[in-house]
Amino acid sequence: MVSRVGVVGGGAMGTGIAVEFAVAGRDVAVMTRSDRTGAAALERIRRDLELMVDTGLLTTGQAATAASRVRTTTSLDEVVDGSDHVVESVPEDVALKREVFTELDKRAPGDVLLATNTTSLPVSAIAAGCRRPQRVLATHYYLPAHLVPLVDVVPGEHTSPEAIDRACRLLTELGKTPVPFKVDAGATVGPRLQTAMISEAIRLVSEGVTDPLTVDRVIVEGIGRRFGVTGVFDRLDLAGLDTMTAVLRAQGRPVPGVLAEKVEAGHLGRKSGRGFYEWSPRRAAEFDDRVARHLIAQLPRRPAERPAVSVDVGVLGPFLEAAVDEYESCTPEAPPRCFALLVGEQSAEEIAVRRLHFARNVRDEDPDASVEFAEHIVPCFGAAYANRRRGFWVDATDVLRAHRAAEADGLELLGSIHLHPDWHRIGPPGERGLRISQRPTPMDTYVFRQTGWPLNMITYLERRGGRVYSSLGAWAAPGRAGECAELDVRLPLT
Ligand SMILES: NC(=O)c1ccc[n+]([C@@H]2O[C@H](COP(=O)([O-])OP(=O)(O)OC[C@H]3O[C@@H](n4cnc5c(N)ncnc54)[C@H](O)[C@@H]3O)[C@@H](O)[C@H]2O)c1
């Protein structure tokens, strides 16, 4: 097992490679040319880790542990000393890399793999000064190294198959996607494809066909979006190999033999069931679904138009009074319970609450409630709900009565309102971990989904400086899997 890694070069790629190994639990020594570049490398690593925390990829604790695993040095001996694996990422200069590898080879024990991150240089040329070139290979990462999964694994002329296997195993352990190549092509597939695109882009601009901004837009807003989920050959099969042949001809480009042969044989891609790949209807449907989901995820969300809730202070008053009474008299063993049904009217723009009906809690009496709490709620939402004072099970006849009375007045049953106390402050010590507010708890979300009521209000009560305050939240019923959407609450004052 590789537990310590040496990285030579602390630039754009070296720092990302260091982050990758440190996050995966390896100690990393990064060699830089001076203390100043060492400090810059550590600062870059800190920023990379910070962003991983901001985006939820790592916890603060995990990032701190990863940061503590990386140290910098200006001594090649220190990088090699105790390292089970060394990655070189100095500038793309064959003489410089050869010199680094000659020194690494002298210092590192024979079983240590020496990997170069070269983009375009032959591994054999880099390993030319090594006595043990069988352990020299390229592991070519893509910028930013800690975020792009692919790593090309390339042998030199003398690299042993065992070295390639070991490198692939290590990268797989790290969660990367190693792609081993058989020949030392001097430039791996990714860079060659990229170079082809870059050359074409430069040609388009220098021929005056377009400008750099337009090229970048075409990539970012167009073909680049699809590259996140499709390759080249599945795209070709999708477009149709006959169509692609026609496009190449129209552009005055030669049609490669392999393409012409397939078209000749009637293998036109997906539409004929076979092209570069085999396409069953199921595979085609799965492909479409995957592409569409990927593209949808990149589109900006349009916030859904939701109705606002309008509720008169006078309508809410009795509920708030009852809620404060419950709050004042509750104990950690007996949480406050207050619940009412909301009745009113709704349109696309507004849900207007006209009145409320208190309803009885039959959590203790209703056998259905006991079964639901024992079999579903307690296993899903925690043992705290085994407390029979916890949770509200509204009497079904009260719901029916409220429903009928609403109908008689041309209104409808809109939903419910209930109380959340500042339980993270006043509840039993074991239940103070989760901050309570006017937002739905997981249990609320479950209940709101079950009832499907369009309006679910929560009043959150907390004591501050001797006074009890209420914050009101209003929530639409969640969909099958999502969260509850928040609704604006308006209190008409005139
Ligand atoms: N930038 C990319 O997109 C990318 C992607 C894949 C691979 N690569 C390859 O990675 C390698 C490094 O590229 P980069 O983008 O990180 O360059 P970079 O210039 O950001 O970093 C190179 C670092 O190496 C240091 N350095 C120079 N000589 C050194 C020596 N003798 N000992 C120790 N450190 C030394 C430099 O001070 C610099 O900090 C190159 O071979 C490049 O082709 C780059």
Coordinates of C-alpha atoms and ligand atoms in Angstrom, one line a residue, residues 8-15 31-33 37 44 76 88-93 96-97 99-100 116-121 140-143 194, ligand 1:
V8 CA 8.4 17.1 -7.8
G9 CA 7.2 20.5 -9.0
G10 CA 4.5 22.5 -7.1
G11 CA 2.9 24.3 -10.0
A12 CA -0.6 24.1 -11.5
M13 CA -0.5 20.3 -11.9
G14 CA 1.8 19.3 -9.0
T15 CA -0.4 21.0 -6.4
M31 CA 9.4 19.6 -3.9
T32 CA 9.6 23.2 -5.0
R33 CA 12.5 25.3 -6.2
T37 CA 7.3 28.8 -4.4
R44 CA -2.9 27.0 -3.8
L76 CA 15.0 16.1 -3.7
E88 CA 7.2 14.5 -11.5
S89 CA 5.4 17.6 -12.7
V90 CA 8.1 20.1 -13.7
P91 CA 7.9 22.1 -16.9
E92 CA 7.6 20.3 -20.3
D93 CA 11.3 20.3 -21.1
L96 CA 15.0 19.1 -17.4
K97 CA 12.8 16.0 -16.9
E99 CA 17.8 15.3 -15.2
V100 CA 15.1 15.0 -12.6
T116 CA 6.1 11.7 -15.1
N117 CA 3.1 13.9 -15.8
T118 CA 4.4 14.8 -19.3
T119 CA 1.9 15.8 -21.8
S120 CA 3.8 15.3 -25.0
L121 CA 7.3 13.9 -24.4
H140 CA -0.8 12.0 -17.2
Y141 CA -3.4 13.9 -15.2
Y142 CA -5.7 16.5 -16.6
L143 CA -6.0 20.0 -15.1
Q194 CA -7.3 18.7 -27.6
Ligands
LIG1 N1 -1.2 22.6 -17.3 C1 -1.8 21.6 -17.8 O1 -3.0 21.7 -18.3 C2 -1.2 20.2 -17.8 C3 -2.0 19.1 -17.9 C4 -1.5 17.8 -17.9 C5 -0.1 17.7 -17.8 N2 0.7 18.8 -17.7 C6 2.2 18.6 -17.6 O2 2.5 18.8 -16.2 C7 3.9 19.4 -16.1 C8 3.8 20.6 -15.3 O3 2.9 21.5 -15.8 P1 2.3 22.7 -15.0 O4 1.1 23.2 -15.7 O5 2.1 22.2 -13.6 O6 3.5 23.8 -15.0 P2 3.8 24.9 -14.0 O7 4.7 25.8 -14.6 O8 2.5 25.5 -13.4 O9 4.5 24.1 -12.8 C9 5.8 23.6 -12.9 C10 6.5 23.9 -11.6 O10 7.8 23.2 -11.6 C11 8.7 24.0 -10.9 N3 10.1 23.5 -11.3 C12 10.8 23.9 -12.3 N4 12.0 23.2 -12.3 C13 12.0 22.4 -11.2 C14 12.9 21.5 -10.6 N5 14.0 21.2 -11.2 N6 12.5 20.9 -9.5 C15 11.3 21.2 -8.9 N7 10.4 22.0 -9.4 C16 10.7 22.6 -10.5 C17 8.4 25.4 -11.3 O11 8.9 26.3 -10.4 C18 6.9 25.3 -11.3 O12 6.3 25.7 -10.0 C19 4.3 19.6 -17.6 O13 5.0 18.4 -18.0 C20 3.0 19.6 -18.4 O14 3.1 19.3 -19.7 C21 0.2 20.1 -17.7

